[in-house]
mmCIF file of C-alpha atoms and ligand atoms in Angstrom:
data_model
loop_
_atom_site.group_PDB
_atom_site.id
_atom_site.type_symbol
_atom_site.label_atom_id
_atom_site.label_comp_id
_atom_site.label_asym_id
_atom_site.label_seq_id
_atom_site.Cartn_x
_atom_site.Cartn_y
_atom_site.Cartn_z
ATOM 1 C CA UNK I 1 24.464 -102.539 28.542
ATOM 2 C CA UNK I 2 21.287 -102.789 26.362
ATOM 3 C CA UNK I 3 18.037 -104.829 26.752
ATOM 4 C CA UNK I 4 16.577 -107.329 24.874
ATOM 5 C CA UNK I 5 13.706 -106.295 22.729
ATOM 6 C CA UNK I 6 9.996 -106.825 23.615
ATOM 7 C CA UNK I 7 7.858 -108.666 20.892
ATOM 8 C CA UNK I 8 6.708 -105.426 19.297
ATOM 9 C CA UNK I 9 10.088 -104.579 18.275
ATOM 10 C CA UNK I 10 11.354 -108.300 17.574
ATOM 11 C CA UNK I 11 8.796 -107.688 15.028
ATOM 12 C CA UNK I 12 10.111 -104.425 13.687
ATOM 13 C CA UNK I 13 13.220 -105.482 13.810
ATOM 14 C CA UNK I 14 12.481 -108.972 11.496
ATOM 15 C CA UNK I 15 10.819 -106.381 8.841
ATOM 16 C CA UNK I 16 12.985 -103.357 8.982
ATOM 17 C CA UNK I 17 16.391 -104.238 9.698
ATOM 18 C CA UNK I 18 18.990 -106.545 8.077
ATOM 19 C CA UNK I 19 20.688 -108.868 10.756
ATOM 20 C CA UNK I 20 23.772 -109.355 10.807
ATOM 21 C CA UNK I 21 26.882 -110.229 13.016
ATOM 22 C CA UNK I 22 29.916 -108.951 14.836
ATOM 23 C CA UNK I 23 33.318 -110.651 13.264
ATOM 24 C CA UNK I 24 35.989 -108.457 13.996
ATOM 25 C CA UNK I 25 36.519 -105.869 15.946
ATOM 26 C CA UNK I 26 39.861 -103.503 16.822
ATOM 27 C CA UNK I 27 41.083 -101.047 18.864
ATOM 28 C CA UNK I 28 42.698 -98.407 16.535
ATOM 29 C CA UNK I 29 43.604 -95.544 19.732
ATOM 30 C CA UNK I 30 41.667 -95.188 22.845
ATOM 31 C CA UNK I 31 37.960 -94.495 22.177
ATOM 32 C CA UNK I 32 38.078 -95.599 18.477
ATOM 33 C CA UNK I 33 36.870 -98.826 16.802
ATOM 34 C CA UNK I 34 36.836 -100.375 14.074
ATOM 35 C CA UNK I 35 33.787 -102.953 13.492
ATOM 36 C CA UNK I 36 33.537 -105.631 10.887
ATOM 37 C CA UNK I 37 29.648 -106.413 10.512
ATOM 38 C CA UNK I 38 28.315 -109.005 8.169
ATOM 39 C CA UNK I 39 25.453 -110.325 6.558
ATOM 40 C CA UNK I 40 23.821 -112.027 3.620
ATOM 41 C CA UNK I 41 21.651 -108.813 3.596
ATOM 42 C CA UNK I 42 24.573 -106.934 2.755
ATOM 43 C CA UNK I 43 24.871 -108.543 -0.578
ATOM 44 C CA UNK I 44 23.864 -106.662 -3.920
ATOM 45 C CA UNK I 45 23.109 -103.668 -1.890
ATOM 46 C CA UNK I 46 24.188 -100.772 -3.371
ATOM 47 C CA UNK I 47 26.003 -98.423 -0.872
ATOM 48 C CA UNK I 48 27.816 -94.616 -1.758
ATOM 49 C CA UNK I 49 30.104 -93.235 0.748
ATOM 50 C CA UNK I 50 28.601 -90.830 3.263
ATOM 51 C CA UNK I 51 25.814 -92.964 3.351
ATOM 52 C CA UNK I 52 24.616 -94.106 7.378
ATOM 53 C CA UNK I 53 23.449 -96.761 8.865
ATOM 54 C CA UNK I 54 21.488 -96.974 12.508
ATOM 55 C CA UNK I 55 22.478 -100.070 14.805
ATOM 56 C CA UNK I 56 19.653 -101.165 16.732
ATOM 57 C CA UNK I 57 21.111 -101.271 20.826
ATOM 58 C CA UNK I 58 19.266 -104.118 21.964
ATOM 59 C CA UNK I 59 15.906 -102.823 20.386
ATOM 60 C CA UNK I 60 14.149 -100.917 17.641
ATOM 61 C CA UNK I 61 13.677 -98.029 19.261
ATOM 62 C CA UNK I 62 16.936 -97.492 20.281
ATOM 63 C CA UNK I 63 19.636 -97.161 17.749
ATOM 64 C CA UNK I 64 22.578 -95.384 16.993
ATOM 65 C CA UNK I 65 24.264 -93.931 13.713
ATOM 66 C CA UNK I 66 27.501 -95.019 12.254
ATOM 67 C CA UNK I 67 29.015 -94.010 8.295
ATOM 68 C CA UNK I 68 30.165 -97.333 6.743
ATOM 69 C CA UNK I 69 34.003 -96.795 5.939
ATOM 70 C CA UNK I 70 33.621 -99.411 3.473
ATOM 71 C CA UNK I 71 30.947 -101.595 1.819
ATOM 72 C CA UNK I 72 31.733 -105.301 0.360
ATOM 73 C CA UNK I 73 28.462 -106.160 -1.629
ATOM 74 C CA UNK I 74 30.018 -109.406 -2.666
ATOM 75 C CA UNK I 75 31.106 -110.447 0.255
ATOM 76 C CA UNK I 76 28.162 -108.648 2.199
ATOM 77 C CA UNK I 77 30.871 -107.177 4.561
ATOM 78 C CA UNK I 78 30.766 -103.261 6.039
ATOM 79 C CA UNK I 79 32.796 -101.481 7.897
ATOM 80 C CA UNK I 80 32.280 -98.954 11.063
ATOM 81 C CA UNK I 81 34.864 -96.452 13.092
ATOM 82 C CA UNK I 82 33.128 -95.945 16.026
ATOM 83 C CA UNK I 83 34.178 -93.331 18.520
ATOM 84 C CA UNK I 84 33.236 -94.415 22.001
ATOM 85 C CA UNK I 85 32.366 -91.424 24.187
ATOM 86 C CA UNK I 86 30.824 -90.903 27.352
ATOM 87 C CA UNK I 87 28.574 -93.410 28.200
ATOM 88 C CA UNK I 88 25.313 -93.372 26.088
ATOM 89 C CA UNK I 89 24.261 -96.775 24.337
ATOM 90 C CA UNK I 90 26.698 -96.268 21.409
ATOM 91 C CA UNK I 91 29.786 -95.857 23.319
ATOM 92 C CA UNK I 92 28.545 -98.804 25.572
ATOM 93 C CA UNK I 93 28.219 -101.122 22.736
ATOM 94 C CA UNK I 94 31.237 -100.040 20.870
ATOM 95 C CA UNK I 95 32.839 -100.589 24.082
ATOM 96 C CA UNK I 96 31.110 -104.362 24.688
ATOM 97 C CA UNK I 97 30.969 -105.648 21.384
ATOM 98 C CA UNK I 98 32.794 -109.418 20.185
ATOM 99 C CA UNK I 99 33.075 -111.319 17.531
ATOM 100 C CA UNK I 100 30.437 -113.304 16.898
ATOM 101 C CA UNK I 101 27.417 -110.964 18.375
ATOM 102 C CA UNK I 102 24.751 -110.767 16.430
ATOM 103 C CA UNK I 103 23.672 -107.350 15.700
ATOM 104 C CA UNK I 104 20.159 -105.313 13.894
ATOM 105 C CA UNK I 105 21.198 -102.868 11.255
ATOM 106 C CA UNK I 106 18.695 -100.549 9.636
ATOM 107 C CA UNK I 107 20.196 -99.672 5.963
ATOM 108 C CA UNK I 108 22.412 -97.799 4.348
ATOM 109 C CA UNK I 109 20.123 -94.915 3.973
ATOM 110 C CA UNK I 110 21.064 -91.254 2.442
ATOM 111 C CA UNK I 111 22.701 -89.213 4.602
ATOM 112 C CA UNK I 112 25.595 -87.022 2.699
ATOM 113 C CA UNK I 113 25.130 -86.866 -0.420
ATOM 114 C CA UNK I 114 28.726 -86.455 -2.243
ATOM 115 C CA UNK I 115 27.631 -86.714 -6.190
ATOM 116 C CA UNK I 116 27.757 -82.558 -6.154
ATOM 117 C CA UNK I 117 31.326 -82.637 -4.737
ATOM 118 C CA UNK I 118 34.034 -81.017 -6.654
ATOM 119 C CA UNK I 119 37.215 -80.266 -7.327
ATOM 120 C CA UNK I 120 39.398 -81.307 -4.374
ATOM 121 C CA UNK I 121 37.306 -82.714 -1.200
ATOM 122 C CA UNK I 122 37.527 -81.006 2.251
ATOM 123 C CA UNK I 123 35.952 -82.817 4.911
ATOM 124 C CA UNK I 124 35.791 -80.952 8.391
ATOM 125 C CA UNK I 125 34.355 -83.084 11.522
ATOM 126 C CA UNK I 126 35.816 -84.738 14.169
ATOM 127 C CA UNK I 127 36.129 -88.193 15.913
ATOM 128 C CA UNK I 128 32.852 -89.229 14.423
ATOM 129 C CA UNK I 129 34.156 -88.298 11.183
ATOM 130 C CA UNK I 130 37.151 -90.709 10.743
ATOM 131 C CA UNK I 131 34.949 -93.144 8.884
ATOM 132 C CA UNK I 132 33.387 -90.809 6.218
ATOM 133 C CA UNK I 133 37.189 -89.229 5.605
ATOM 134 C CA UNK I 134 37.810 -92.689 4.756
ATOM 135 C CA UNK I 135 35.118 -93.326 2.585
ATOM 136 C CA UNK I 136 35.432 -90.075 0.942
ATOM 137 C CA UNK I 137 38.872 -91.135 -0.132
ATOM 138 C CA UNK I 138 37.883 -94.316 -1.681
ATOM 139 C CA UNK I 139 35.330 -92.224 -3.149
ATOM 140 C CA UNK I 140 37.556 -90.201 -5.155
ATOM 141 C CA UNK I 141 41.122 -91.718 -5.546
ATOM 142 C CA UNK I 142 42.383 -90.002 -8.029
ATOM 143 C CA UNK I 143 41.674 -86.269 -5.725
ATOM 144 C CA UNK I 144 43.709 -84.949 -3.218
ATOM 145 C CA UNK I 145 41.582 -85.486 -0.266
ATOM 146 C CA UNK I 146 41.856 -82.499 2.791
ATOM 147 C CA UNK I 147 40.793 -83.497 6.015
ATOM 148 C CA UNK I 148 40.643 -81.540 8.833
ATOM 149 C CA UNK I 149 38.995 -82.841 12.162
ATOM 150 C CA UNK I 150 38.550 -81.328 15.616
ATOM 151 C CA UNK I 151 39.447 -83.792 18.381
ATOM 152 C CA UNK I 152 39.980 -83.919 22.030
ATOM 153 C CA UNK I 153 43.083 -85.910 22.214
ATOM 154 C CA UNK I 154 45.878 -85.363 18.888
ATOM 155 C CA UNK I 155 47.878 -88.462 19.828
ATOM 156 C CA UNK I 156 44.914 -90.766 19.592
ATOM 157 C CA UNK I 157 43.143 -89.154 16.600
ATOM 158 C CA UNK I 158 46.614 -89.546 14.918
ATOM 159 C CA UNK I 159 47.282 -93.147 15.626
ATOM 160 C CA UNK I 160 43.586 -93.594 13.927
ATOM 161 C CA UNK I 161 45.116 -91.914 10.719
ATOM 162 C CA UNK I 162 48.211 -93.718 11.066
ATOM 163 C CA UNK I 163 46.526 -97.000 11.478
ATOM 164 C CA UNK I 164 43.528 -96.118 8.313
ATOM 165 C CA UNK I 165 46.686 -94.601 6.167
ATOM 166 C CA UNK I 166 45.011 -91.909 5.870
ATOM 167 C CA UNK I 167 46.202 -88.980 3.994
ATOM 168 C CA UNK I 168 46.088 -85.405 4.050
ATOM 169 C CA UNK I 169 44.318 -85.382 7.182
ATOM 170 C CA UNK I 170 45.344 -82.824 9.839
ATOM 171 C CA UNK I 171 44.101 -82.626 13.276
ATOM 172 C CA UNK I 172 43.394 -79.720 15.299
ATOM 173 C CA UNK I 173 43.068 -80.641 19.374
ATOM 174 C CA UNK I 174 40.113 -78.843 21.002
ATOM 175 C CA UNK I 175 40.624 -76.066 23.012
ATOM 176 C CA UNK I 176 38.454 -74.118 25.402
ATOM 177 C CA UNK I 177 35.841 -71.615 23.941
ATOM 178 C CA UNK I 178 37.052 -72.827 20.435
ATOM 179 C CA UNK I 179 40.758 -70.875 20.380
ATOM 180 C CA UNK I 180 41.403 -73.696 17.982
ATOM 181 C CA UNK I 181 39.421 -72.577 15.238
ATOM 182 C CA UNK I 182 41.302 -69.718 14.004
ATOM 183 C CA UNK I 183 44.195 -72.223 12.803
ATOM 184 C CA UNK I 184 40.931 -73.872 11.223
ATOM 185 C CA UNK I 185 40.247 -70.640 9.431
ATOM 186 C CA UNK I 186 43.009 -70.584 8.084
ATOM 187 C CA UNK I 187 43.273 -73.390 6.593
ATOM 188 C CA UNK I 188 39.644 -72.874 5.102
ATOM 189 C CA UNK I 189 40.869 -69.392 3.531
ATOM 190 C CA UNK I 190 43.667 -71.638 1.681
ATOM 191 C CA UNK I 191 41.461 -73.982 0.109
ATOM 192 C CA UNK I 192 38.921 -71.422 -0.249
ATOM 193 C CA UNK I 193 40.710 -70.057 -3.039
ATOM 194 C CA UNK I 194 40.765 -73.036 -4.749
ATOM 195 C CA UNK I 195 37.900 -74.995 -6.672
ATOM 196 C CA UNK I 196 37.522 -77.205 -3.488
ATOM 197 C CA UNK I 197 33.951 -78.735 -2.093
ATOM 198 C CA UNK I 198 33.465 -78.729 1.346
ATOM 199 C CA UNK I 199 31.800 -81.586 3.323
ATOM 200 C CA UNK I 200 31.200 -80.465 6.956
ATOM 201 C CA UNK I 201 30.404 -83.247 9.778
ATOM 202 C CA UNK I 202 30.608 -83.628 13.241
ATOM 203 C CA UNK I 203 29.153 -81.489 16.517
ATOM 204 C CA UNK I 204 26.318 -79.085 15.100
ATOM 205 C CA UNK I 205 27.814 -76.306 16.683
ATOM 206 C CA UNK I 206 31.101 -76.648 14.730
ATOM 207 C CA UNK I 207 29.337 -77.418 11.744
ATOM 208 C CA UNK I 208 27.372 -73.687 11.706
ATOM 209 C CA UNK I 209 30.806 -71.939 12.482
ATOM 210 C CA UNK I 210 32.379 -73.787 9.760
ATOM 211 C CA UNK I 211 29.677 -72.806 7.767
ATOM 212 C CA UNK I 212 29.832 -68.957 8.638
ATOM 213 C CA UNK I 213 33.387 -68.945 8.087
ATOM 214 C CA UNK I 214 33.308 -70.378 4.768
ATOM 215 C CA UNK I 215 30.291 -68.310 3.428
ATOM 216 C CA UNK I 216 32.371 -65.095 4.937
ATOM 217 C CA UNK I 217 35.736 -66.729 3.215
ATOM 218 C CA UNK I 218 33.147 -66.337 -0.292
ATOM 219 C CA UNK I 219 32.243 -70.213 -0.672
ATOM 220 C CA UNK I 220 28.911 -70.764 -1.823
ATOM 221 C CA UNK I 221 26.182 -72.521 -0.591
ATOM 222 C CA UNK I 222 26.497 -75.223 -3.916
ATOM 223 C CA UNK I 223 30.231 -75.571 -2.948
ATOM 224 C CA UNK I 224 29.086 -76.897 0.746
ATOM 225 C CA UNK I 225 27.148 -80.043 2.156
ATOM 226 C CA UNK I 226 26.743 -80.743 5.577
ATOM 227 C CA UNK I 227 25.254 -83.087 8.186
ATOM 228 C CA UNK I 228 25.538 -82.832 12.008
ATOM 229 C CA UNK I 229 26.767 -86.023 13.684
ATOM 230 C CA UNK I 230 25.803 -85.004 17.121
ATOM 231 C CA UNK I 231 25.086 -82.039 19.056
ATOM 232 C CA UNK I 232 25.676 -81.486 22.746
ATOM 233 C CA UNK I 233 22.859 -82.257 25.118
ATOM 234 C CA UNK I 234 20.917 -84.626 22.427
ATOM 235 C CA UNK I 235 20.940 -87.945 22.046
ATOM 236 C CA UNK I 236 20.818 -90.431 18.674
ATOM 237 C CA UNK I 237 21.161 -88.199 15.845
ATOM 238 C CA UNK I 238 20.322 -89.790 12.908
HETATM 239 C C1 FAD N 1 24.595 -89.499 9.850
HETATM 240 C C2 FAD N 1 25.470 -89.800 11.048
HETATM 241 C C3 FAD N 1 26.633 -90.555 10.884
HETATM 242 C C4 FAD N 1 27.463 -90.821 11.982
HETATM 243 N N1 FAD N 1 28.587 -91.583 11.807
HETATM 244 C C5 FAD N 1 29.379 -91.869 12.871
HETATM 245 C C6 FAD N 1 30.545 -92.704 12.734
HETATM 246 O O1 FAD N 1 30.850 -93.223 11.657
HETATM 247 N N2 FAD N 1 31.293 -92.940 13.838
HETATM 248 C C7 FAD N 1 30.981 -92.408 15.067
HETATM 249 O O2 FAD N 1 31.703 -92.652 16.045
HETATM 250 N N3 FAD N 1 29.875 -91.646 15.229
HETATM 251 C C8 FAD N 1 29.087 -91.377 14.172
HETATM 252 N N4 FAD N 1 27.970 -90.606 14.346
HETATM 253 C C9 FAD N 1 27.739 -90.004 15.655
HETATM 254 C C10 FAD N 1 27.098 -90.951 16.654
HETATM 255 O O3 FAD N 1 25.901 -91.496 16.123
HETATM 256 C C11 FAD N 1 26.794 -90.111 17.919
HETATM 257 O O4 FAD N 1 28.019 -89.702 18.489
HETATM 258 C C12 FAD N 1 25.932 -90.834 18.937
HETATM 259 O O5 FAD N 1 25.322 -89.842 19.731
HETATM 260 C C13 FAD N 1 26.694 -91.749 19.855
HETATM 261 O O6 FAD N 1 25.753 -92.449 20.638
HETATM 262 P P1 FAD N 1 25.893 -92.632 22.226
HETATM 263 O O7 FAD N 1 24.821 -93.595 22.601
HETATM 264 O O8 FAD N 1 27.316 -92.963 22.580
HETATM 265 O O9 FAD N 1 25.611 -91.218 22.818
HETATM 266 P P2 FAD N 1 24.127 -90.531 22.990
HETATM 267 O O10 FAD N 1 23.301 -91.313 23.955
HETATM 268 O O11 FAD N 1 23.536 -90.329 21.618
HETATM 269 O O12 FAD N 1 24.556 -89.146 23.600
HETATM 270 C C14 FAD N 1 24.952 -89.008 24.972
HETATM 271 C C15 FAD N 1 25.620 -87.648 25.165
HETATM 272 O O13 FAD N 1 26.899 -87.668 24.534
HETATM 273 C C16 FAD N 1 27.004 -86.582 23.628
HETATM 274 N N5 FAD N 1 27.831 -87.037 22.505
HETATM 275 C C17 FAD N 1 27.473 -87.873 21.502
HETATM 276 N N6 FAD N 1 28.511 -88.085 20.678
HETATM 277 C C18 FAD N 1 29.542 -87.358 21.157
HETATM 278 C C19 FAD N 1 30.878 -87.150 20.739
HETATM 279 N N7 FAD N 1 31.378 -87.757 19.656
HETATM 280 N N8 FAD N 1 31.669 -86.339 21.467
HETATM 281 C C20 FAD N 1 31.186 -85.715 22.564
HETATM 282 N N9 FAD N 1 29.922 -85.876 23.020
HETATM 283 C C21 FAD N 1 29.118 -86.691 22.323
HETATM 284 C C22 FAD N 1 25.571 -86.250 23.234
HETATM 285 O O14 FAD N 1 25.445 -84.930 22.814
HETATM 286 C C23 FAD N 1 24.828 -86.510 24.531
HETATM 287 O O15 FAD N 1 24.912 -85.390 25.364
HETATM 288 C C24 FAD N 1 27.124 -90.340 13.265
HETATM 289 C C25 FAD N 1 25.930 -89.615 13.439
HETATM 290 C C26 FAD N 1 25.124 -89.340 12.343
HETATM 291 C C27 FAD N 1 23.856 -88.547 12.557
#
């Protein structure tokens, strides 16, 4: 699955990243999983939701990007959902990992920054997105939280939301050349109307049409924040 790291990166890795190590892991629907990582590092850091972190695979160089779903600073526990697709060195990993594997983890580090949100939080993505929807609702538990995620398979992706108890979060199955965005639209034109902020995550693609249909919906730019998860074609977003 992943190499072993030469002695240039041991080195990076002993001054950059926090180690850490693999105690739980779980199966919430095929693809997804939920990681427990932990580490004395992890204590007294202070972490916000939407915040990433990069897991080195096997060296420095190579890492991929995950959004904590939770943060214990006590306890010096976090929390992943990863969604294993394809077979790149993230879905390998998510695939491979066990309790008790040590693992390099670079952060948390700014990514989405939710201190401008608003009124009620929307947060459009997809698989990659079911950690941050969970974050953002223990971010803000006293707001009605809106998700609404693009996904390839609606049974899975719901068992994931069954399994978080996660709420308000609908799902929208992909369809070929998008047909399933007008019902997204839609729903955008709804909350448009209302004093909602709009968080929008997941493939880059998706992320511009959101975009486009919200500004044409009248949203403004201060009512929107966005970060692209992963974009066809590219590899390791971070
Ligand atoms: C800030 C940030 C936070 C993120 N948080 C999460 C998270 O919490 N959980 C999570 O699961 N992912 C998250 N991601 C996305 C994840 O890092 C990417 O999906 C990553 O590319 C997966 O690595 P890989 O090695 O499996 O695939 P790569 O080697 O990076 O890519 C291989 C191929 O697969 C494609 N690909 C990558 N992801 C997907 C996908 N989801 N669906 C379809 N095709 C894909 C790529 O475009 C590429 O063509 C986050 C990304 C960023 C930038």
């Amino acid at each position: 699955m992943t190499g072993q790291p030469g002695r240039f990166g041991k080195t990076l890795i002993r001054m950059f990243m926090k180690q850490a190590q693999v105690t739980a892991v779980e199966t919430l629907a095929g693809g997804f999983h939920l990681i427990s990582l932990q580490s004395d590092a992890f204590r007294d850091v202070a972490w916000a939701p939407g915040q990433k972190v990069q897991v080195a695979m096997g060296s420095a160089f190579t890492a991929r990007t995950f959004t904590p779903v939770d943060w214990n600073a006590i306890s010096g526990r976090a929390r992943i959902v990863g969604y294993a697709h394809g077979d790149g060195p993230g879905a390998q990993w998510l695939r491979g990992v066990m309790p008790g594997v040590p693992c390099d983890v670079f952060g948390p580090r700014a990514s989405l920054d939710l201190s401008g949100v608003q009124g009620e939080p929307v947060v459009f993505g997809d698989e990659t997105s079911m950690g941050l929807v969970y974050a953002v609702a223990q971010r803000f538990p006293h707001q009605k939280l809106h998700g609404i995620l693009e996904v390839s398979h609606a049974a899975r992706a719901g068992e994931v939301i069954a399994r978080l108890a996660l709420e308000g979060v609908e799902i929208h199955e992909r369809l070929p050349e998008d047909a399933h965005f007008p019902a997204v639209e839609r729903r955008f034109a709804a909350l448009a109307a209302t004093p909602a902020s709009f968080v929008l995550t997941g493939k880059a693609t998706s992320i511009q049409h959101a975009s486009r249909a919200l500004k044409a919906l009248g949203v403004s730019r201060a009512r929107m924040t966005s970060k692209a998860y992963w974009s066809p074609g590219k590899t390791g977003l971070d």
